[in-house]
């Protein structure tokens, strides 16, 4: 399981931090869900809290995970490393470098928590196989 300890997943939402933004996002989800622009938020959160199944998954999955809003990501990473990604996105941190793990296009095609969880597990197996081949 060394491959899990040396890497982490970084989930970046297509939303900004702050309680005002949270209220606006919740209202947008309720009033106009088809035009809401963060499928990652839609999959993992209800109107006000994290969904139970998703929360259980992230609490028990052996890989380290970090969750950021796009303004936090840009503040922490973009100014230092020049990373440019569309949001939402899931990245993997490997040897102090960020690589694409699940693209915005892929996230926008995922419809529920179960599909996202399955994709994460599948990609982890693929990533593990690639890392073992390199050794």
PDB file of C-alpha atoms in Angstrom:
ATOM      1  CA  UNK A   1       0.000   0.000   0.000  1.00  0.00           C
ATOM      2  CA  UNK A   2       3.038   2.279  -0.279  1.00  0.00           C
ATOM      3  CA  UNK A   3       1.539   3.769  -3.449  1.00  0.00           C
ATOM      4  CA  UNK A   4      -1.358   5.103  -1.352  1.00  0.00           C
ATOM      5  CA  UNK A   5       0.935   6.743   1.187  1.00  0.00           C
ATOM      6  CA  UNK A   6       3.054   8.619  -1.343  1.00  0.00           C
ATOM      7  CA  UNK A   7       0.186  10.214  -3.221  1.00  0.00           C
ATOM      8  CA  UNK A   8      -3.011  12.090  -2.483  1.00  0.00           C
ATOM      9  CA  UNK A   9      -6.132  13.107  -4.355  1.00  0.00           C
ATOM     10  CA  UNK A  10      -7.060  16.744  -4.676  1.00  0.00           C
ATOM     11  CA  UNK A  11     -10.722  17.507  -5.368  1.00  0.00           C
ATOM     12  CA  UNK A  12     -11.362  21.034  -6.622  1.00  0.00           C
ATOM     13  CA  UNK A  13     -14.914  22.322  -6.730  1.00  0.00           C
ATOM     14  CA  UNK A  14     -16.155  24.825  -9.298  1.00  0.00           C
ATOM     15  CA  UNK A  15     -17.271  27.123  -6.492  1.00  0.00           C
ATOM     16  CA  UNK A  16     -15.652  29.704  -4.257  1.00  0.00           C
ATOM     17  CA  UNK A  17     -15.333  29.768  -0.472  1.00  0.00           C
ATOM     18  CA  UNK A  18     -17.468  31.748   1.951  1.00  0.00           C
ATOM     19  CA  UNK A  19     -20.899  31.484   3.486  1.00  0.00           C
ATOM     20  CA  UNK A  20     -22.428  33.864   0.922  1.00  0.00           C
ATOM     21  CA  UNK A  21     -21.237  31.659  -1.922  1.00  0.00           C
ATOM     22  CA  UNK A  22     -22.540  28.583  -0.092  1.00  0.00           C
ATOM     23  CA  UNK A  23     -26.000  30.152   0.193  1.00  0.00           C
ATOM     24  CA  UNK A  24     -26.006  31.188  -3.472  1.00  0.00           C
ATOM     25  CA  UNK A  25     -24.837  27.712  -4.541  1.00  0.00           C
ATOM     26  CA  UNK A  26     -27.526  26.009  -2.449  1.00  0.00           C
ATOM     27  CA  UNK A  27     -30.200  28.269  -3.879  1.00  0.00           C
ATOM     28  CA  UNK A  28     -28.929  27.623  -7.401  1.00  0.00           C
ATOM     29  CA  UNK A  29     -29.080  23.838  -6.818  1.00  0.00           C
ATOM     30  CA  UNK A  30     -32.689  24.142  -5.645  1.00  0.00           C
ATOM     31  CA  UNK A  31     -34.017  26.690  -8.142  1.00  0.00           C
ATOM     32  CA  UNK A  32     -32.117  25.775 -11.283  1.00  0.00           C
ATOM     33  CA  UNK A  33     -30.269  22.470 -10.875  1.00  0.00           C
ATOM     34  CA  UNK A  34     -29.749  21.936 -14.616  1.00  0.00           C
ATOM     35  CA  UNK A  35     -27.633  25.095 -14.862  1.00  0.00           C
ATOM     36  CA  UNK A  36     -25.582  24.485 -11.706  1.00  0.00           C
ATOM     37  CA  UNK A  37     -21.921  24.497 -12.762  1.00  0.00           C
ATOM     38  CA  UNK A  38     -20.286  22.112 -10.310  1.00  0.00           C
ATOM     39  CA  UNK A  39     -21.119  18.477 -10.924  1.00  0.00           C
ATOM     40  CA  UNK A  40     -18.647  17.469  -8.203  1.00  0.00           C
ATOM     41  CA  UNK A  41     -20.671  19.517  -5.685  1.00  0.00           C
ATOM     42  CA  UNK A  42     -23.896  18.078  -7.064  1.00  0.00           C
ATOM     43  CA  UNK A  43     -22.644  14.497  -6.662  1.00  0.00           C
ATOM     44  CA  UNK A  44     -21.046  14.834  -3.229  1.00  0.00           C
ATOM     45  CA  UNK A  45     -23.282  17.343  -1.443  1.00  0.00           C
ATOM     46  CA  UNK A  46     -26.956  17.836  -0.854  1.00  0.00           C
ATOM     47  CA  UNK A  47     -28.401  21.307  -0.528  1.00  0.00           C
ATOM     48  CA  UNK A  48     -26.645  21.999   2.769  1.00  0.00           C
ATOM     49  CA  UNK A  49     -24.381  19.103   3.782  1.00  0.00           C
ATOM     50  CA  UNK A  50     -22.159  16.352   2.459  1.00  0.00           C
ATOM     51  CA  UNK A  51     -24.026  13.249   1.331  1.00  0.00           C
ATOM     52  CA  UNK A  52     -23.843  10.332   3.771  1.00  0.00           C
ATOM     53  CA  UNK A  53     -22.477   7.677   1.397  1.00  0.00           C
ATOM     54  CA  UNK A  54     -19.803  10.027   0.056  1.00  0.00           C
ATOM     55  CA  UNK A  55     -18.794  11.073   3.570  1.00  0.00           C
ATOM     56  CA  UNK A  56     -18.463   7.416   4.584  1.00  0.00           C
ATOM     57  CA  UNK A  57     -16.322   6.712   1.532  1.00  0.00           C
ATOM     58  CA  UNK A  58     -13.848   9.534   2.150  1.00  0.00           C
ATOM     59  CA  UNK A  59     -13.605   8.673   5.850  1.00  0.00           C
ATOM     60  CA  UNK A  60     -12.702   5.030   5.158  1.00  0.00           C
ATOM     61  CA  UNK A  61     -10.778   5.114   1.883  1.00  0.00           C
ATOM     62  CA  UNK A  62      -7.043   4.570   2.476  1.00  0.00           C
ATOM     63  CA  UNK A  63      -5.804   7.347   0.164  1.00  0.00           C
ATOM     64  CA  UNK A  64      -5.237  10.849   1.507  1.00  0.00           C
ATOM     65  CA  UNK A  65      -7.725  13.345   0.074  1.00  0.00           C
ATOM     66  CA  UNK A  66      -7.880  17.122   0.086  1.00  0.00           C
ATOM     67  CA  UNK A  67     -10.883  19.236  -0.885  1.00  0.00           C
ATOM     68  CA  UNK A  68     -10.560  22.804  -2.133  1.00  0.00           C
ATOM     69  CA  UNK A  69     -12.741  25.428  -3.721  1.00  0.00           C
ATOM     70  CA  UNK A  70     -11.384  26.930  -6.950  1.00  0.00           C
ATOM     71  CA  UNK A  71     -10.327  30.204  -5.263  1.00  0.00           C
ATOM     72  CA  UNK A  72      -8.366  28.241  -2.645  1.00  0.00           C
ATOM     73  CA  UNK A  73      -6.681  26.120  -5.323  1.00  0.00           C
ATOM     74  CA  UNK A  74      -5.708  29.175  -7.357  1.00  0.00           C
ATOM     75  CA  UNK A  75      -4.310  30.869  -4.268  1.00  0.00           C
ATOM     76  CA  UNK A  76      -2.299  27.850  -3.090  1.00  0.00           C
ATOM     77  CA  UNK A  77      -1.170  26.221  -6.343  1.00  0.00           C
ATOM     78  CA  UNK A  78      -1.624  28.348  -9.439  1.00  0.00           C
ATOM     79  CA  UNK A  79       0.541  31.234  -8.290  1.00  0.00           C
ATOM     80  CA  UNK A  80       3.396  28.868  -7.352  1.00  0.00           C
ATOM     81  CA  UNK A  81       3.297  26.332 -10.131  1.00  0.00           C
ATOM     82  CA  UNK A  82       1.268  27.900 -12.923  1.00  0.00           C
ATOM     83  CA  UNK A  83      -1.280  25.066 -13.026  1.00  0.00           C
ATOM     84  CA  UNK A  84      -4.273  25.778 -15.216  1.00  0.00           C
ATOM     85  CA  UNK A  85      -7.250  23.458 -15.013  1.00  0.00           C
ATOM     86  CA  UNK A  86     -10.946  23.690 -15.703  1.00  0.00           C
ATOM     87  CA  UNK A  87     -13.131  23.068 -12.683  1.00  0.00           C
ATOM     88  CA  UNK A  88     -14.401  20.895 -11.166  1.00  0.00           C
ATOM     89  CA  UNK A  89     -11.499  18.491 -11.414  1.00  0.00           C
ATOM     90  CA  UNK A  90      -9.781  15.743  -9.432  1.00  0.00           C
ATOM     91  CA  UNK A  91      -5.998  15.774  -9.442  1.00  0.00           C
ATOM     92  CA  UNK A  92      -3.444  13.382  -8.018  1.00  0.00           C
ATOM     93  CA  UNK A  93      -0.348  14.650  -6.271  1.00  0.00           C
ATOM     94  CA  UNK A  94       2.674  12.516  -7.159  1.00  0.00           C
ATOM     95  CA  UNK A  95       6.216  13.450  -6.166  1.00  0.00           C
ATOM     96  CA  UNK A  96       5.214  17.111  -5.628  1.00  0.00           C
ATOM     97  CA  UNK A  97       3.585  17.304  -9.055  1.00  0.00           C
ATOM     98  CA  UNK A  98      -0.116  17.485  -9.877  1.00  0.00           C
ATOM     99  CA  UNK A  99      -1.520  15.214 -12.569  1.00  0.00           C
ATOM    100  CA  UNK A 100      -5.027  14.893 -13.930  1.00  0.00           C
ATOM    101  CA  UNK A 101      -6.978  12.068 -12.246  1.00  0.00           C
ATOM    102  CA  UNK A 102     -10.581  12.821 -13.304  1.00  0.00           C
ATOM    103  CA  UNK A 103     -11.216  15.563 -15.851  1.00  0.00           C
ATOM    104  CA  UNK A 104     -13.979  18.161 -15.827  1.00  0.00           C
ATOM    105  CA  UNK A 105     -15.581  16.455 -18.830  1.00  0.00           C
ATOM    106  CA  UNK A 106     -15.587  13.102 -17.054  1.00  0.00           C
ATOM    107  CA  UNK A 107     -17.017  14.603 -13.847  1.00  0.00           C
ATOM    108  CA  UNK A 108     -19.769  16.291 -15.825  1.00  0.00           C
ATOM    109  CA  UNK A 109     -20.769  12.875 -17.177  1.00  0.00           C
ATOM    110  CA  UNK A 110     -21.004  11.221 -13.751  1.00  0.00           C
ATOM    111  CA  UNK A 111     -24.521  11.082 -12.374  1.00  0.00           C
ATOM    112  CA  UNK A 112     -24.190   9.847  -8.790  1.00  0.00           C
ATOM    113  CA  UNK A 113     -21.945   9.068  -5.832  1.00  0.00           C
ATOM    114  CA  UNK A 114     -21.722   5.386  -6.656  1.00  0.00           C
ATOM    115  CA  UNK A 115     -20.337   6.067 -10.129  1.00  0.00           C
ATOM    116  CA  UNK A 116     -17.791   8.561  -8.784  1.00  0.00           C
ATOM    117  CA  UNK A 117     -16.638   6.167  -6.068  1.00  0.00           C
ATOM    118  CA  UNK A 118     -16.324   3.326  -8.597  1.00  0.00           C
ATOM    119  CA  UNK A 119     -14.280   5.537 -10.942  1.00  0.00           C
ATOM    120  CA  UNK A 120     -11.935   6.605  -8.142  1.00  0.00           C
ATOM    121  CA  UNK A 121     -11.331   2.975  -7.160  1.00  0.00           C
ATOM    122  CA  UNK A 122     -10.802   1.955 -10.791  1.00  0.00           C
ATOM    123  CA  UNK A 123      -8.339   4.785 -11.454  1.00  0.00           C
ATOM    124  CA  UNK A 124      -6.465   3.913  -8.274  1.00  0.00           C
ATOM    125  CA  UNK A 125      -5.996   0.351  -9.508  1.00  0.00           C
ATOM    126  CA  UNK A 126      -4.797   1.636 -12.885  1.00  0.00           C
ATOM    127  CA  UNK A 127      -2.466   4.106 -11.174  1.00  0.00           C
ATOM    128  CA  UNK A 128      -1.087   1.385  -8.891  1.00  0.00           C
ATOM    129  CA  UNK A 129      -0.410  -0.890 -11.877  1.00  0.00           C
ATOM    130  CA  UNK A 130       1.431   1.903 -13.696  1.00  0.00           C
ATOM    131  CA  UNK A 131       3.534   2.724 -10.620  1.00  0.00           C
ATOM    132  CA  UNK A 132       4.464  -0.938 -10.118  1.00  0.00           C
ATOM    133  CA  UNK A 133       5.526  -1.233 -13.761  1.00  0.00           C
ATOM    134  CA  UNK A 134       7.866   1.745 -13.342  1.00  0.00           C
ATOM    135  CA  UNK A 135       9.669   0.141 -10.388  1.00  0.00           C
TER     136      UNK A 135
END
